[in-house]
Coordinates of C-alpha atoms in Angstrom, one line a residue:
Chain A
M1 CA 105.4 142.9 100.2
I2 CA 104.1 146.4 100.4
M3 CA 106.0 147.9 103.2
T4 CA 109.9 147.8 102.8
P5 CA 112.0 147.3 105.9
E6 CA 113.1 151.0 105.6
M7 CA 109.4 152.2 105.6
K8 CA 108.7 149.8 108.5
T9 CA 111.5 151.2 110.6
N10 CA 110.6 154.6 110.0
L11 CA 106.9 153.9 111.1
L12 CA 108.4 152.1 114.2
E13 CA 110.7 155.1 115.1
K14 CA 108.3 157.9 114.4
L15 CA 105.0 156.4 115.6
W16 CA 104.7 152.8 117.0
L17 CA 107.5 152.9 119.4
P18 CA 106.9 156.2 121.0
I19 CA 103.2 155.2 121.6
A20 CA 104.2 151.7 122.9
I21 CA 106.8 153.3 125.2
E22 CA 104.1 155.8 126.5
G23 CA 101.6 152.9 126.9
G24 CA 104.2 150.9 128.9
K25 CA 104.7 153.9 131.3
T26 CA 100.8 154.4 131.6
L27 CA 99.6 150.7 131.9
Y28 CA 102.6 149.5 133.8
P29 CA 104.3 152.3 135.6
H30 CA 105.9 150.3 138.4
R31 CA 107.4 147.7 136.2
R32 CA 111.1 148.5 134.9
N33 CA 110.9 145.6 132.5
K34 CA 107.3 146.0 131.1
K35 CA 106.9 142.3 130.0
M36 CA 104.0 143.4 127.9
K37 CA 102.2 140.7 125.8
L38 CA 102.4 141.4 122.1
L39 CA 100.2 140.3 119.2
T40 CA 101.8 141.4 116.0
L41 CA 100.9 140.7 112.2
T42 CA 104.3 140.3 110.8
Y43 CA 106.5 139.0 107.9
S44 CA 109.5 136.7 107.7
E45 CA 112.2 139.3 106.7
N46 CA 110.5 142.2 108.3
F47 CA 109.8 141.5 112.0
Q48 CA 112.1 144.2 113.3
E49 CA 109.1 145.5 115.6
I50 CA 109.8 142.5 117.7
E51 CA 113.4 143.1 118.1
M52 CA 112.9 146.8 118.8
L53 CA 110.2 146.4 121.3
E54 CA 112.5 143.9 123.2
E55 CA 115.5 146.2 123.1
R56 CA 113.3 148.8 124.9
N57 CA 112.3 146.4 127.6
L58 CA 108.8 146.7 126.6
T59 CA 108.4 142.8 125.8
E60 CA 110.3 139.5 125.8
K61 CA 110.1 137.0 123.0
K62 CA 108.4 134.4 125.3
H63 CA 105.3 137.2 125.5
V64 CA 105.2 137.6 121.8
T65 CA 102.5 136.0 119.5
A66 CA 103.5 136.6 115.8
W67 CA 100.8 136.1 113.4
A68 CA 102.3 134.9 109.9
P69 CA 100.3 135.1 106.8
T70 CA 101.6 131.8 105.4
Y71 CA 103.1 128.5 106.2
V72 CA 106.5 129.3 104.5
V73 CA 106.6 132.8 106.7
Q74 CA 105.6 130.9 109.7
I75 CA 108.4 128.3 109.4
R76 CA 110.9 131.1 108.8
L77 CA 109.5 133.1 111.9
E78 CA 109.6 129.8 114.0
T79 CA 113.3 129.5 113.2
E80 CA 114.3 133.0 114.0
L81 CA 112.0 133.6 117.2
S82 CA 112.1 130.1 118.8
A83 CA 110.9 131.5 122.4
A84 CA 107.9 133.4 120.6
T85 CA 104.4 131.7 119.5
V86 CA 104.2 131.8 115.8
T87 CA 100.7 130.9 114.2
G88 CA 98.6 132.2 111.5
A89 CA 99.2 130.7 108.2
S90 CA 96.0 132.7 106.9
R91 CA 95.0 136.2 107.1
Y92 CA 94.2 137.5 110.2
E93 CA 90.9 139.1 109.2
D94 CA 89.7 136.0 107.6
S95 CA 90.5 133.8 110.7
I96 CA 89.2 135.9 113.5
T97 CA 85.6 135.7 112.3
H98 CA 85.9 131.8 112.9
Q99 CA 84.5 130.2 116.1
N100 CA 87.8 128.2 116.5
F101 CA 90.0 131.3 116.0
K102 CA 93.4 130.0 116.9
I103 CA 94.7 132.5 119.5
K104 CA 91.4 133.4 121.2
D105 CA 92.6 131.8 124.4
R106 CA 95.9 134.0 124.2
F107 CA 93.9 137.0 124.8
P108 CA 94.2 139.8 126.1
F109 CA 97.4 141.4 125.0
D110 CA 99.1 144.5 125.9
I111 CA 100.2 145.6 122.6
V112 CA 98.2 144.5 119.4
N113 CA 99.9 145.5 116.2
L114 CA 97.4 145.0 113.4
D115 CA 99.7 145.7 110.5
F116 CA 97.6 144.2 107.6
T117 CA 100.2 145.6 105.0
S118 CA 102.4 142.4 106.1
Q119 CA 99.6 139.9 105.4
N120 CA 99.7 139.4 101.6
P121 CA 96.9 141.7 101.3
N122 CA 94.0 140.6 98.8
F123 CA 93.3 143.8 97.0
E124 CA 89.6 142.9 96.1
L125 CA 87.0 145.2 96.7
G126 CA 86.0 145.0 100.6
R127 CA 89.6 144.5 102.0
V128 CA 89.5 147.6 104.2
E129 CA 85.9 146.7 105.4
K130 CA 87.2 143.3 106.5
E131 CA 90.1 144.7 108.2
L132 CA 88.1 147.2 110.1
A133 CA 85.7 144.2 111.3
S134 CA 88.6 142.5 112.5
L135 CA 89.9 145.4 114.1
E136 CA 86.6 145.8 116.0
M137 CA 86.4 142.0 116.8
T138 CA 90.1 142.3 118.3
I139 CA 89.1 145.3 120.5
K140 CA 86.0 143.6 121.6
L141 CA 88.0 140.4 122.5
Q142 CA 90.3 142.5 124.5
A143 CA 87.3 144.1 126.4
D144 CA 85.6 140.8 126.8
H145 CA 88.8 139.5 128.8
D146 CA 88.5 142.4 131.2
N147 CA 91.5 144.3 129.8
D148 CA 91.8 147.7 131.2
G149 CA 94.1 149.2 128.6
F150 CA 96.3 148.4 125.8
V151 CA 98.3 149.7 122.8
L152 CA 96.4 149.3 119.5
I153 CA 98.4 149.8 116.3
Y154 CA 96.4 149.7 112.9
T155 CA 98.2 150.0 109.6
T156 CA 96.8 149.5 106.2
L157 CA 97.2 150.6 102.7
L158 CA 94.4 152.6 100.8
N159 CA 94.4 152.1 97.0
S160 CA 92.0 153.0 94.3
K161 CA 89.2 150.7 95.5
D162 CA 86.0 152.5 97.1
I163 CA 85.3 151.7 100.8
G164 CA 81.9 151.0 101.9
F165 CA 81.1 153.3 104.7
S166 CA 77.6 151.9 105.2
Q167 CA 78.9 148.4 105.3
I168 CA 81.2 149.3 107.8
I169 CA 78.5 150.8 110.1
N170 CA 76.2 147.7 109.6
T171 CA 79.0 145.3 110.4
S172 CA 79.9 147.1 113.6
H173 CA 76.4 147.0 114.6
S174 CA 76.3 143.3 114.2
I175 CA 79.5 142.7 116.0
S176 CA 78.0 144.6 119.0
A177 CA 74.7 146.4 119.1
A178 CA 75.1 147.0 122.8
Q179 CA 77.6 149.9 122.4
P180 CA 76.6 152.6 119.5
L181 CA 79.3 153.5 117.1
C182 CA 79.2 157.2 117.6
I183 CA 79.5 158.3 114.1
N184 CA 76.6 159.5 111.9
N185 CA 75.4 157.5 109.0
T186 CA 75.4 160.5 107.0
T187 CA 79.0 161.7 107.9
F188 CA 80.4 160.2 104.8
S189 CA 78.8 158.9 101.6
S190 CA 77.7 155.4 101.5
T191 CA 80.5 154.5 99.2
I192 CA 83.6 156.5 99.4
Q193 CA 85.7 157.0 96.3
D194 CA 87.6 160.2 97.1
Q195 CA 91.1 159.3 98.5
S196 CA 91.2 162.3 101.1
E197 CA 87.6 161.4 102.2
K198 CA 88.7 157.6 102.7
I199 CA 91.5 158.8 104.9
S200 CA 89.4 161.0 106.9
C201 CA 86.8 158.0 107.3
L202 CA 89.4 155.6 108.3
E203 CA 90.7 157.9 111.2
Q204 CA 87.2 158.8 112.5
L205 CA 86.4 155.0 112.3
Y206 CA 89.6 154.0 114.2
E207 CA 88.9 156.4 117.0
K208 CA 85.1 155.7 117.2
I209 CA 85.4 151.9 117.1
C210 CA 88.0 152.3 120.0
F211 CA 85.5 154.4 121.9
K212 CA 82.8 151.8 121.5
Y213 CA 84.7 149.6 124.1
Y214 CA 87.1 151.9 125.8
S215 CA 86.4 155.4 127.2
R216 CA 89.8 157.0 126.7
I217 CA 92.1 157.0 123.8
N218 CA 95.3 158.9 123.0
Y219 CA 96.4 158.4 119.5
D220 CA 98.8 159.6 116.8
K221 CA 99.1 158.7 113.1
I222 CA 101.3 158.8 110.1
I223 CA 99.6 159.1 106.5
R224 CA 102.1 158.8 103.8
P225 CA 101.7 158.6 100.0
L226 CA 103.3 155.6 98.5
N227 CA 105.3 155.8 95.1
S228 CA 102.8 153.9 93.0
D229 CA 99.4 155.2 91.6
D230 CA 97.0 156.4 94.5
N231 CA 98.4 154.3 97.2
T232 CA 98.3 155.8 100.7
L233 CA 100.0 154.1 103.8
C234 CA 97.8 154.9 106.8
S235 CA 99.1 154.0 110.3
F236 CA 97.3 154.9 113.7
A237 CA 98.7 153.9 117.0
G238 CA 96.8 154.8 120.3
I239 CA 96.5 153.9 123.9
L240 CA 93.1 152.7 124.9
R241 CA 91.9 152.9 128.6
R242 CA 88.6 151.9 130.1
S243 CA 88.9 154.4 132.9
D244 CA 91.3 156.9 134.6
G245 CA 92.3 154.3 137.0
Chain B
M1 CA 131.5 131.5 116.6
M2 CA 129.1 128.4 117.4
A3 CA 130.4 126.0 119.9
E4 CA 131.6 122.7 118.5
I5 CA 128.8 120.0 119.3
P6 CA 130.2 116.9 120.5
M7 CA 129.8 113.8 118.6
G8 CA 131.3 110.5 118.1
D9 CA 133.6 109.6 115.1
S10 CA 130.9 108.1 112.9
T11 CA 128.5 110.6 113.5
R12 CA 131.1 113.4 112.6
I13 CA 131.8 111.7 109.2
M14 CA 128.2 111.5 108.6
H15 CA 127.6 115.1 109.8
E16 CA 130.4 116.5 107.8
S17 CA 129.6 114.7 104.4
Q18 CA 126.0 115.6 104.8
E19 CA 126.9 119.3 105.2
K20 CA 128.8 119.0 101.9
W21 CA 126.4 117.0 99.7
V22 CA 123.4 119.1 100.9
V23 CA 124.8 122.4 100.0
E24 CA 126.3 121.0 96.6
N25 CA 123.1 119.4 95.6
W26 CA 120.9 122.4 96.4
N27 CA 123.2 124.5 94.6
N28 CA 123.2 122.3 91.7
T29 CA 119.5 122.2 91.5
L30 CA 119.1 125.9 91.8
A31 CA 121.5 126.5 89.2
N32 CA 119.5 124.6 86.7
Y33 CA 115.9 124.9 88.1
T34 CA 115.9 128.3 90.0
E35 CA 112.5 129.4 88.5
D36 CA 110.8 126.1 88.7
V37 CA 111.7 125.8 92.4
E38 CA 110.3 129.3 93.0
K39 CA 107.0 128.2 91.4
L40 CA 106.9 125.0 93.3
V41 CA 107.5 126.8 96.7
N42 CA 104.7 129.3 95.6
M43 CA 102.3 126.3 94.9
T44 CA 102.9 125.2 98.5
E45 CA 101.7 128.6 99.7
L46 CA 98.1 127.8 97.8
F47 CA 97.3 125.6 101.0
N48 CA 97.2 128.8 103.3
I49 CA 94.0 129.7 101.1
W50 CA 92.5 126.2 102.1
A51 CA 93.7 126.7 105.7
T52 CA 91.6 129.9 105.9
K53 CA 88.6 128.7 103.9
L54 CA 88.3 125.2 105.9
Q55 CA 88.6 126.7 109.5
S56 CA 85.2 125.6 110.5
I57 CA 86.1 122.0 109.7
S58 CA 87.9 120.4 112.9
S59 CA 89.9 117.9 110.7
A60 CA 91.3 120.6 108.4
D61 CA 93.2 122.1 111.4
K62 CA 95.3 119.0 111.7
F63 CA 95.5 118.1 107.9
I64 CA 96.1 121.1 106.2
P65 CA 99.4 121.9 107.8
E66 CA 100.4 118.4 107.1
I67 CA 99.5 118.6 103.4
F68 CA 101.5 121.8 103.3
M69 CA 104.6 120.4 105.0
D70 CA 104.5 117.1 103.0
S71 CA 104.8 119.3 99.8
Y72 CA 107.4 121.7 101.2
I73 CA 109.4 118.9 102.5
S74 CA 109.3 117.1 99.3
I75 CA 110.9 120.2 97.6
H76 CA 113.7 120.1 100.3
F77 CA 114.4 116.3 99.4
A78 CA 114.2 116.9 95.9
G79 CA 116.6 119.8 96.3
Y80 CA 119.1 117.7 98.3
G81 CA 118.9 115.0 95.6
L82 CA 116.9 112.7 97.6
Y83 CA 114.4 111.7 95.1
K84 CA 113.0 108.6 96.5
Y85 CA 112.1 110.4 99.8
A86 CA 110.7 113.2 97.9
H87 CA 108.3 111.1 96.1
A88 CA 107.4 109.4 99.4
C89 CA 106.3 112.8 100.7
L90 CA 103.9 113.3 97.7
R91 CA 102.3 110.1 98.2
S92 CA 101.7 110.8 102.0
Q93 CA 100.4 114.3 101.0
L94 CA 97.8 112.8 98.5
E95 CA 96.6 110.5 101.3
S96 CA 96.2 113.1 103.7
A97 CA 94.1 115.1 101.1
L98 CA 91.8 112.4 100.5
R99 CA 91.5 111.7 104.4
L100 CA 90.7 115.3 105.0
V101 CA 87.9 115.1 102.3
Y102 CA 86.6 111.9 104.1
F103 CA 87.0 112.9 107.7
S104 CA 85.1 116.2 107.1
K105 CA 82.0 114.3 106.7
H106 CA 82.8 111.4 109.1
E107 CA 83.4 113.1 112.5
V108 CA 83.2 109.8 114.3
E109 CA 85.7 108.0 112.2
Y110 CA 87.9 111.1 112.7
G111 CA 87.7 110.8 116.4
W112 CA 88.6 107.1 116.1
W113 CA 91.6 108.0 113.8
S114 CA 92.8 110.8 116.3
E115 CA 92.9 108.2 119.0
G116 CA 95.1 105.9 116.9
S117 CA 92.3 103.2 116.0
T118 CA 93.1 101.3 112.9
W119 CA 89.7 99.8 112.4
F120 CA 90.2 100.0 108.6
K121 CA 93.2 97.9 108.7
D122 CA 91.6 95.3 111.0
N123 CA 88.7 95.1 108.3
K124 CA 91.3 94.7 105.5
L125 CA 90.4 98.0 104.1
A126 CA 93.0 99.9 102.0
D127 CA 92.4 103.3 103.8
V128 CA 89.8 105.2 106.3
W129 CA 87.4 105.6 103.3
G130 CA 87.4 101.9 102.3
R131 CA 88.4 100.0 99.1
G132 CA 89.6 101.7 96.1
H133 CA 88.2 105.3 95.5
D134 CA 84.4 104.3 95.3
Y135 CA 83.7 106.4 98.4
F136 CA 84.9 109.6 96.3
R137 CA 83.2 108.6 93.3
E138 CA 79.9 108.4 95.0
L139 CA 80.1 111.9 96.3
R140 CA 77.3 114.0 94.6
T141 CA 79.6 116.8 93.6
V142 CA 82.1 114.2 92.1
K143 CA 79.3 112.7 90.2
D144 CA 77.8 116.0 89.1
F145 CA 81.2 117.1 88.0
K146 CA 81.6 114.0 85.7
K147 CA 78.3 114.6 84.1
E148 CA 78.8 118.3 83.6
C149 CA 82.3 118.1 82.6
P150 CA 82.6 114.9 80.5
D151 CA 86.0 116.3 79.1
A152 CA 87.8 116.8 82.3
P153 CA 90.2 114.0 83.4
E154 CA 88.6 111.6 85.8
L155 CA 90.1 111.7 89.4
F156 CA 88.6 108.8 91.0
G157 CA 88.3 105.2 90.1
N158 CA 90.3 102.1 89.0
K159 CA 93.1 103.3 86.6
M160 CA 91.9 106.9 86.9
R161 CA 94.3 109.8 87.6
I162 CA 94.5 109.4 91.5
A163 CA 94.8 105.7 91.5
K164 CA 97.5 105.8 88.7
L165 CA 99.4 108.4 90.5
Y166 CA 99.3 106.6 93.8
S167 CA 100.6 103.4 92.4
E168 CA 103.5 105.2 90.7
L169 CA 104.4 107.0 94.0
S170 CA 104.1 103.7 95.8
Q171 CA 106.9 102.3 94.0
F172 CA 109.1 104.6 95.7
I173 CA 107.8 103.4 99.1
H174 CA 108.0 99.8 98.4
S175 CA 111.5 100.3 96.4
G176 CA 110.4 99.1 93.0
A177 CA 112.9 98.6 90.5
G178 CA 114.3 101.8 89.2
Q179 CA 113.0 103.7 92.2
F180 CA 115.9 103.2 94.6
Q181 CA 117.8 106.2 96.1
T182 CA 121.2 104.6 95.5
E183 CA 122.8 103.4 92.3
V184 CA 125.2 100.5 91.8
G185 CA 128.6 102.1 92.3
K186 CA 127.4 105.2 94.1
V187 CA 125.7 105.8 97.4
S188 CA 125.8 109.5 98.2
P189 CA 122.9 111.6 97.0
A190 CA 123.7 113.7 94.1
Y191 CA 121.7 116.2 91.9
E192 CA 120.5 114.4 88.5
M193 CA 118.6 116.5 86.3
E194 CA 116.5 113.6 84.9
K195 CA 115.4 112.5 88.3
F196 CA 114.5 116.1 89.2
H197 CA 112.7 116.7 86.2
R198 CA 110.7 113.4 86.7
W199 CA 109.8 114.5 90.4
N200 CA 109.0 118.0 89.2
G201 CA 106.5 116.8 86.9
M202 CA 105.1 114.5 89.5
F203 CA 104.9 117.1 92.2
K204 CA 102.6 119.4 89.9
K205 CA 100.4 116.4 89.1
V206 CA 100.0 115.6 92.7
Q207 CA 99.3 119.4 93.6
E208 CA 96.9 119.5 90.7
C209 CA 94.9 116.3 92.0
I210 CA 94.9 117.6 95.4
H211 CA 93.4 121.1 94.6
V212 CA 90.6 119.5 92.2
A213 CA 89.9 116.8 94.9
L214 CA 89.6 119.6 97.6
A215 CA 87.3 121.9 95.4
L216 CA 85.1 118.9 94.6
G217 CA 85.3 117.8 98.5
F218 CA 84.4 121.4 99.6
P219 CA 82.4 122.9 97.0
D220 CA 80.8 125.5 99.1
E221 CA 84.0 126.7 100.5
F222 CA 85.6 126.6 96.9
K223 CA 82.6 128.5 95.3
N224 CA 82.8 131.3 98.0
M225 CA 86.3 131.8 98.4
G226 CA 86.7 135.0 96.3
E227 CA 87.7 135.6 92.9
T228 CA 91.4 136.2 93.7
D229 CA 91.9 133.1 95.7
R230 CA 90.1 130.9 93.4
S231 CA 92.0 132.1 90.4
K232 CA 95.3 131.7 92.3
I233 CA 94.3 128.0 92.9
T234 CA 93.3 127.2 89.3
N235 CA 96.0 129.2 87.6
S236 CA 99.0 128.3 89.8
G237 CA 97.8 125.0 91.2
I238 CA 96.2 123.3 88.3
S239 CA 98.5 122.8 85.2
N240 CA 96.1 120.8 83.1
S241 CA 93.8 123.1 81.0
S242 CA 91.0 120.7 80.8
F243 CA 90.7 120.6 84.6
R244 CA 91.0 124.5 84.7
Q245 CA 88.2 125.0 82.1
A246 CA 86.0 122.2 83.8
L247 CA 86.4 124.0 87.2
D248 CA 85.5 127.3 85.9
K249 CA 82.4 125.8 84.1
F250 CA 81.4 123.8 87.0
F251 CA 82.0 126.6 89.6
P252 CA 80.9 129.6 87.5
P253 CA 82.3 132.9 89.1

């Protein structure tokens, strides 16, 4: 597991919770108990986001869909979170591309926590590209279900592997050509090797992919080097809205 | 403190003794085989790879969780000292894996089976695919694999690997001599090194056969699953080096 419980708690307190609380106020200003539908990619010993969001009256377990990366984790989560829906047993980014994507009918959600560090990441070349494709497919599914606004959290690990910027642009176009991804092909090199350039690219992509489907986004981020090698933990959390209404 | 659950005297005696031998047997198993158990649990995780790769196959959605669960519960039973039932899970797991390969190409029969039809039994056939393992032997990939990798153990056919395993496991279902759970003079389940050791070997052989059968049954999915996932399956799921080398040769990266 990449993210220790302490690291996750820190992200939760500094970034995820403040944005989720703000999202609750913005999206459901008149509800005391927000009862927001949560989709979270999570892990068996490290699912404190569910507890913390529930403690702050943002969600209830019965409104939670927890995506577990493996059957063993799924069993553990099912025993801990009996009221929640626990599913997955595969990598989210590999599953959303399939026609019979297990949770398609559960969309839309009010909070989507795509924490890919919880999913036994496969560190082959092309991992981040796949994650971003699944991020866009998730946002598109939200929009296709007439969702007017939601909280979107995206967390990943950048390691020494290159990022294929051109590939991401092409994939985005193939997911939906109707709306343009407002980022220039020449903004970054076709294949990005430099770590700071990768971070900048990731942030711009998070923002521009959100803008493809939603007209407003307020977001914040935490970028933190990890102890080992060149690894950097990147987390973005934002409130997406379709209009001012 | 948890409220006491009401139960009758006989149930209470059963419940209390169960609580004791379950913990004691698990502790004894882990004291002697902790690393092995960890490896076996990790082997069950390999079915997540198949679950991901076979998402477009409708029967996989039903069978892969079951195949996983049979292996997972087999470990539970073995940990508790319930060796007969641990073996029974392995036979069920093997059957489910073969049914998945068959049903992936037989949607109509899969529909019948899902509705509870037992047409194969009515026709005196051993299983959904017919008699023996002829169906699997006739699969193009299985034939090509045999031709291109003659040194690899043969999976399908009379007295071949799967038939032998199945026959050994069936003895636990049909209470063959020596495959009883109980012993004369002792009925409560207990950890036994020799029995655990035997089950452990059987568990690995069954997983190996299942992964090879799935690789040959779903050649495109295995070929395209990516180097990391493929090597996880061949290195962690398949103990026999001839099988590993043959799969690497037959499905070059």
